[in-house]
């Protein structure tokens, strides 16, 4: 059936003549349009739902922060203090690392060091002398170091001269004492030798008289000689026996003298060495103490020139008078480093703390650099999060303090653009937490609510 036939049939069904409905608009069939509309709506829902469920979106914790200086001002102090001799800088001056700022007076330290050096030289020279005495050397030979130092040092020359004289005097006294004992020993041995010869002679005479008495007694028995002759020989015999006894006693006494003299010689040598050893021990202890004092004084002298710890600008320096006294450990000035390392500290809500990880990437924006040509976004990394929450004094809100280190490449970009960061500059921080879908964002509150409901149940 044609379309005109369908129209007439429709008119016929409403009971009107065909010529009376010439201007009536016939109704259209809308079913295909509804179907297409529903299909488009379904497709849109599926596409949007799929995108919401599967399309990844960058996720970040957004917070505010500010710039801080990572390298603090360097304090300039002096451990011992002292009297100001030179002032090389003034407040506000730009200085380089290692540049002399102040010089302290060295008069007292130099005097103390000279005194310590003198005592140390005397101690070392005494040790050399005592070692020569202990070893029994006839001449004193100085250590090469002392000899070299003494060439241009009148004080040390005098010390070495005194020690040489003392060595000679002590050696002469010891040698003389040994000589006296040696002479006594030699004399006693000589006397003993003479007495032993005399005893041999007396022994022979006693033997001869004994034989004579035997012969005379036989002759007296035969009345061939007078008894008076026998008695005279007997008296001579007894006299010789007495001489032998006296000489033997003298030999014994002299042997005792020899033994005592030898003992004295050994004992005197031992006492001499013991005295030297004791003196060496005392001087070695003194030498250690003096070397320690010398090192301490040299260290103090080396620190009289106060240098700049870093390159920067002098701050808080008020000294202007030479001769002013600086107290030990007191703050003299500060040096503000010119090459600063910057960090950003941000306040993170306790609700977001679970997504923060050390090393986490972040973007930092500064409102002062909002002009697009200045590359306002720089990159940083999370390096530290406070162990516990802090409380804002004004808002009384709790937060965690997050510290971020700005990447070197970002700092170079700022330098190339002639831009610089300033401590206290406000910043907007985006801590990247990964990728999430739109559906995750939408259902997370509902999921959390359901979990809490079940936990409470």
XYZ file of C-alpha atoms in Angstrom:
457
model
C 0.000 0.000 0.000
C 1.226 3.469 -0.866
C 1.676 6.266 1.592
C -1.434 8.102 0.224
C -3.546 5.051 0.745
C -2.340 4.814 4.336
C -3.335 8.431 4.885
C -6.859 7.921 3.472
C -7.318 4.859 5.550
C -6.364 6.835 8.574
C -8.839 9.541 7.689
C -11.480 6.984 7.140
C -11.010 5.614 10.590
C -11.793 8.976 12.160
C -15.088 9.288 10.241
C -14.426 12.548 8.327
C -14.821 13.241 4.628
C -11.617 13.392 2.740
C -12.143 16.874 1.347
C -12.736 18.375 4.801
C -9.368 17.422 6.188
C -7.134 18.900 3.576
C -5.333 21.142 6.113
C -4.995 18.630 8.914
C -1.392 17.515 9.784
C -1.228 13.812 10.215
C 0.648 12.382 13.285
C 4.101 10.787 12.733
C 5.429 7.466 14.054
C 8.137 8.340 16.852
C 9.216 4.817 17.724
C 12.436 4.873 15.636
C 13.537 8.151 17.206
C 12.957 6.900 20.698
C 14.964 3.828 19.967
C 17.828 5.842 18.553
C 17.729 8.224 21.517
C 17.768 5.376 23.980
C 20.596 3.724 22.108
C 22.664 6.919 22.160
C 21.974 7.371 25.840
C 23.014 3.794 26.537
C 26.182 4.139 24.501
C 27.022 7.392 26.263
C 26.430 5.771 29.647
C 28.575 2.769 28.748
C 31.398 4.911 27.369
C 31.354 7.358 30.264
C 31.012 4.544 32.766
C 33.890 2.658 31.180
C 36.002 5.798 31.149
C 35.120 6.500 34.769
C 35.939 2.920 35.728
C 39.119 2.363 33.730
C 40.630 5.658 32.553
C 43.525 6.557 34.925
C 43.659 10.028 36.414
C 46.679 11.455 38.190
C 46.104 11.638 41.933
C 47.786 14.071 44.289
C 47.630 15.479 47.788
C 47.255 19.227 47.450
C 48.471 21.451 50.245
C 50.229 24.723 50.936
C 53.720 25.361 52.172
C 56.579 27.793 52.187
C 60.249 27.991 51.233
C 62.931 27.550 53.884
C 66.707 27.761 53.705
C 68.309 24.334 54.071
C 71.718 25.743 54.963
C 71.490 27.897 58.080
C 73.620 30.925 58.869
C 77.114 29.911 59.939
C 78.095 31.133 63.395
C 81.626 32.446 63.824
C 83.025 31.755 67.290
C 86.408 31.184 68.938
C 86.986 28.390 71.409
C 89.472 30.240 73.634
C 88.756 33.884 72.925
C 91.435 36.544 73.045
C 92.434 40.106 72.232
C 91.574 41.476 68.775
C 94.706 42.381 66.816
C 93.308 42.865 63.292
C 89.818 43.473 61.895
C 89.576 42.649 58.196
C 85.804 42.866 57.565
C 82.758 44.854 58.584
C 79.095 44.054 58.962
C 77.463 43.457 55.574
C 80.707 42.637 53.727
C 80.726 39.787 51.221
C 83.426 37.251 52.112
C 84.776 34.071 50.560
C 85.230 30.757 52.329
C 88.624 30.735 54.096
C 89.035 34.510 53.986
C 90.574 35.928 57.210
C 87.954 37.836 59.193
C 89.810 38.591 62.433
C 93.285 38.058 63.856
C 93.797 37.673 67.606
C 96.915 38.765 69.468
C 99.585 36.064 69.874
C 101.871 37.692 72.470
C 100.897 35.557 75.454
C 100.741 32.343 73.472
C 104.154 33.001 71.903
C 105.666 33.552 75.348
C 104.090 30.356 76.664
C 105.281 28.422 73.616
C 108.838 29.758 73.959
C 108.876 28.731 77.617
C 107.518 25.283 76.777
C 110.017 24.847 73.944
C 112.870 25.786 76.281
C 111.760 23.228 78.867
C 111.312 20.608 76.173
C 114.774 21.211 74.724
C 116.314 21.017 78.183
C 114.444 17.781 78.871
C 115.536 16.206 75.590
C 119.139 17.304 76.112
C 119.095 15.854 79.641
C 117.784 12.562 78.266
C 120.618 12.463 75.732
C 123.163 13.150 78.488
C 121.746 10.516 80.827
C 121.727 7.929 78.036
C 125.420 8.634 77.424
C 126.154 8.303 81.158
C 124.186 5.049 81.348
C 126.074 3.563 78.401
C 129.428 4.675 79.803
C 130.324 6.781 76.780
C 133.355 9.004 77.056
C 131.905 11.791 74.896
C 128.429 13.232 74.450
C 127.040 13.146 70.887
C 123.827 15.105 70.342
C 120.770 14.030 68.389
C 120.792 15.342 64.810
C 117.521 17.211 65.365
C 118.802 19.058 68.427
C 122.095 19.761 66.688
C 120.325 21.227 63.669
C 117.931 23.324 65.755
C 120.729 24.728 67.905
C 122.568 26.303 64.979
C 120.280 29.333 64.879
C 118.979 29.102 68.429
C 121.074 30.733 71.176
C 118.785 29.385 73.901
C 119.282 25.790 72.786
C 123.002 26.365 72.327
C 123.244 27.422 75.973
C 121.224 24.386 77.058
C 123.527 22.004 75.157
C 126.595 23.718 76.568
C 125.276 23.349 80.123
C 124.470 19.684 79.562
C 127.943 19.054 78.145
C 129.515 20.595 81.231
C 127.233 18.598 83.503
C 128.105 15.401 81.631
C 131.823 16.047 82.028
C 131.502 16.930 85.718
C 129.351 13.922 86.573
C 131.530 11.567 84.572
C 134.681 12.942 86.241
C 133.119 12.546 89.693
C 132.073 8.984 88.965
C 135.443 8.106 87.466
C 137.233 9.648 90.464
C 135.078 7.681 92.870
C 135.780 4.510 90.948
C 139.484 5.363 90.929
C 139.586 5.754 94.716
C 137.964 2.390 95.201
C 140.226 0.830 92.595
C 143.317 2.237 94.345
C 142.110 0.903 97.690
C 141.550 -2.479 96.100
C 144.974 -2.487 94.473
C 146.697 -1.425 97.691
C 144.950 -4.114 99.699
C 145.859 -6.760 97.152
C 149.443 -5.556 97.218
C 149.573 -5.778 101.004
C 148.083 -9.228 100.861
C 150.771 -10.251 98.398
C 153.523 -8.976 100.696
C 152.071 -10.689 103.720
C 151.707 -13.966 101.861
C 155.392 -13.826 100.928
C 156.239 -13.039 104.539
C 154.130 -15.963 105.718
C 155.980 -18.259 103.361
C 159.282 -17.072 104.804
C 158.062 -17.408 108.383
C 156.777 -20.862 107.620
C 160.166 -21.922 106.375
C 161.892 -20.494 109.473
C 159.381 -22.205 111.722
C 160.082 -25.519 110.008
C 163.821 -25.003 110.301
C 163.597 -24.081 114.003
C 161.443 -27.097 114.632
C 164.057 -29.354 113.116
C 166.798 -27.607 115.116
C 164.856 -28.075 118.348
C 164.513 -31.776 117.645
C 168.269 -32.132 117.153
C 169.089 -30.023 120.230
C 166.760 -32.024 122.430
C 168.620 -35.179 121.426
C 171.958 -33.531 122.219
C 170.676 -32.292 125.594
C 169.636 -35.818 126.426
C 173.233 -36.879 125.800
C 174.406 -33.823 127.727
C 176.288 -32.652 124.724
C 174.821 -29.101 124.729
C 173.481 -26.759 127.381
C 169.723 -26.552 128.023
C 169.878 -22.770 127.692
C 170.489 -23.113 123.992
C 167.384 -25.250 123.648
C 165.282 -22.697 125.514
C 166.552 -19.890 123.259
C 165.495 -21.833 120.165
C 162.130 -22.543 121.728
C 161.606 -18.810 122.293
C 162.530 -18.074 118.678
C 160.120 -20.765 117.504
C 157.232 -19.329 119.512
C 158.035 -15.844 118.267
C 157.849 -17.033 114.659
C 154.532 -18.725 115.388
C 153.235 -15.391 116.728
C 154.451 -13.568 113.638
C 152.709 -16.105 111.432
C 149.471 -15.714 113.383
C 149.592 -11.920 113.158
C 150.380 -11.969 109.439
C 147.594 -14.476 108.777
C 145.147 -12.258 110.664
C 146.252 -9.243 108.634
C 145.804 -11.181 105.408
C 142.292 -12.117 106.504
C 141.525 -8.484 107.320
C 142.859 -7.290 103.988
C 140.800 -9.928 102.180
C 137.749 -8.507 103.914
C 138.784 -5.038 102.756
C 139.137 -6.315 99.193
C 135.704 -7.943 99.298
C 134.131 -4.819 100.771
C 135.812 -2.589 98.186
C 134.642 -4.797 95.340
C 131.134 -4.754 96.779
C 131.250 -0.970 97.042
C 132.347 -0.712 93.429
C 129.466 -2.917 92.249
C 126.986 -1.200 94.548
C 128.086 2.260 93.467
C 127.696 1.288 89.809
C 124.213 -0.073 90.492
C 123.235 3.050 92.436
C 124.600 5.204 89.641
C 122.603 3.352 86.982
C 119.503 3.313 89.192
C 119.765 7.060 89.678
C 120.124 7.562 85.924
C 117.198 5.242 85.168
C 114.975 7.071 87.652
C 115.924 10.430 86.177
C 115.253 9.154 82.658
C 111.778 7.942 83.670
C 110.916 11.293 85.246
C 112.225 13.219 82.261
C 110.376 11.011 79.779
C 107.105 11.679 81.611
C 107.922 15.382 81.613
C 108.776 15.208 77.912
C 105.354 13.714 77.107
C 103.617 16.427 79.118
C 105.635 19.196 77.482
C 104.988 17.850 73.993
C 101.287 17.827 74.788
C 101.491 21.437 75.972
C 103.496 22.356 72.885
C 100.909 20.796 70.561
C 98.065 22.554 72.387
C 99.808 25.927 72.152
C 100.630 25.423 68.472
C 96.987 24.529 67.863
C 95.861 27.703 69.619
C 98.328 29.775 67.614
C 97.009 28.196 64.429
C 93.493 29.315 65.334
C 94.317 32.952 66.021
C 93.333 33.795 62.453
C 89.547 33.427 62.297
C 88.482 32.508 58.754
C 85.097 32.654 57.042
C 83.452 29.212 57.224
C 81.559 29.684 53.928
C 81.176 32.188 51.141
C 78.519 34.666 52.166
C 77.694 37.989 53.750
C 78.764 39.100 57.237
C 75.887 39.629 59.638
C 75.709 40.846 63.243
C 79.374 41.933 63.490
C 79.684 44.788 65.952
C 83.409 44.862 66.834
C 85.196 47.982 65.631
C 87.978 48.466 68.208
C 91.415 46.883 68.134
C 92.300 45.421 71.507
C 88.726 44.411 72.253
C 88.374 41.189 74.207
C 86.443 38.235 72.791
C 85.117 35.791 75.355
C 85.652 32.034 74.926
C 82.913 30.559 72.758
C 81.081 33.866 72.355
C 79.295 34.670 69.086
C 81.440 37.058 67.051
C 79.347 37.244 63.887
C 77.336 35.165 61.450
C 77.973 34.504 57.772
C 74.863 34.158 55.631
C 75.721 31.745 52.783
C 75.213 33.148 49.302
C 74.877 29.738 47.695
C 71.777 28.615 49.524
C 70.091 25.245 49.280
C 66.326 25.579 49.539
C 63.620 23.253 50.791
C 59.846 23.472 50.998
C 57.880 22.592 54.104
C 54.195 21.806 53.707
C 51.309 21.056 56.048
C 49.652 17.721 55.257
C 46.261 16.733 56.642
C 46.272 13.662 58.913
C 43.728 12.117 56.511
C 46.354 12.077 53.744
C 49.334 10.855 55.757
C 48.840 7.226 54.690
C 49.699 8.008 51.052
C 52.988 9.783 51.772
C 56.243 7.904 51.125
C 59.825 9.153 51.369
C 61.144 9.941 47.889
C 57.659 10.700 46.598
C 57.570 13.089 43.615
C 55.866 16.438 43.939
C 55.154 19.580 41.953
C 55.556 22.973 43.544
C 53.992 26.153 42.220
C 54.716 29.686 43.346
C 52.062 32.319 42.872
C 54.741 34.933 42.415
C 55.872 33.107 39.259
C 52.391 32.708 37.721
C 53.464 34.273 34.420
C 53.644 31.305 32.012
C 56.944 32.346 30.505
C 58.639 31.767 33.865
C 57.899 28.047 34.091
C 56.079 28.401 37.425
C 56.034 24.657 38.169
C 59.160 23.130 39.658
C 59.748 19.587 40.812
C 60.702 18.266 44.221
C 60.886 15.070 46.257
C 59.545 14.297 49.711
C 62.493 13.713 52.052
C 60.951 13.759 55.512
C 57.633 13.657 57.376
C 57.274 14.610 61.036
C 56.903 11.663 63.404
C 53.756 13.099 64.970
C 51.142 15.736 64.289
C 51.724 19.394 65.009
C 49.109 22.001 65.881
C 48.724 25.302 64.067
C 48.746 28.061 66.685
C 46.168 30.156 64.848
C 43.702 27.630 63.454
C 44.389 24.951 66.095
C 44.234 22.397 63.264
C 46.446 19.317 63.369
C 48.851 18.579 60.539
C 52.003 16.664 59.641
C 55.037 18.630 58.540
C 56.363 17.378 55.195
C 59.795 18.489 53.980
C 60.577 18.487 50.256
C 63.915 18.960 48.508
C 63.768 20.924 45.270
C 65.402 19.095 42.371
C 68.604 20.569 40.946
C 67.215 20.694 37.408
C 64.358 22.879 38.586
C 66.772 25.200 40.387
C 68.798 25.473 37.181
C 65.667 26.452 35.254
C 64.982 29.220 37.764
C 68.597 30.390 37.550
C 68.435 30.473 33.758
C 65.331 32.653 33.969
C 66.962 34.975 36.463
C 64.615 33.936 39.244
C 65.527 33.156 42.822
C 63.749 31.719 45.810
C 63.413 33.591 49.072
C 62.877 32.107 52.496
C 59.221 32.395 53.492
C 57.901 32.453 49.918
C 54.434 30.760 49.808
C 54.045 27.662 47.667
C 51.318 25.324 46.483
C 52.396 21.691 46.726
C 51.032 18.729 44.758
C 52.261 15.452 46.232
C 51.741 12.802 43.576
C 50.079 9.686 44.990
C 49.719 7.639 41.781
C 46.785 7.035 39.423
C 43.080 6.547 40.283
C 39.919 6.369 38.208
C 36.950 8.722 38.410
C 34.869 5.847 39.725
C 37.355 5.401 42.597
C 36.869 9.029 43.551
C 33.072 8.695 43.393
C 32.652 5.465 45.340
C 35.414 6.002 47.925
C 33.191 8.052 50.299
C 30.427 5.447 49.962
C 32.863 2.590 50.525
C 34.334 4.281 53.592
C 30.845 4.892 54.979
C 29.879 1.240 54.467
C 33.117 0.028 56.091
C 32.515 2.236 59.108
C 28.929 1.009 59.345
C 30.040 -2.629 59.329
C 32.807 -1.925 61.841
C 30.315 -0.290 64.184
C 27.926 -3.209 63.698
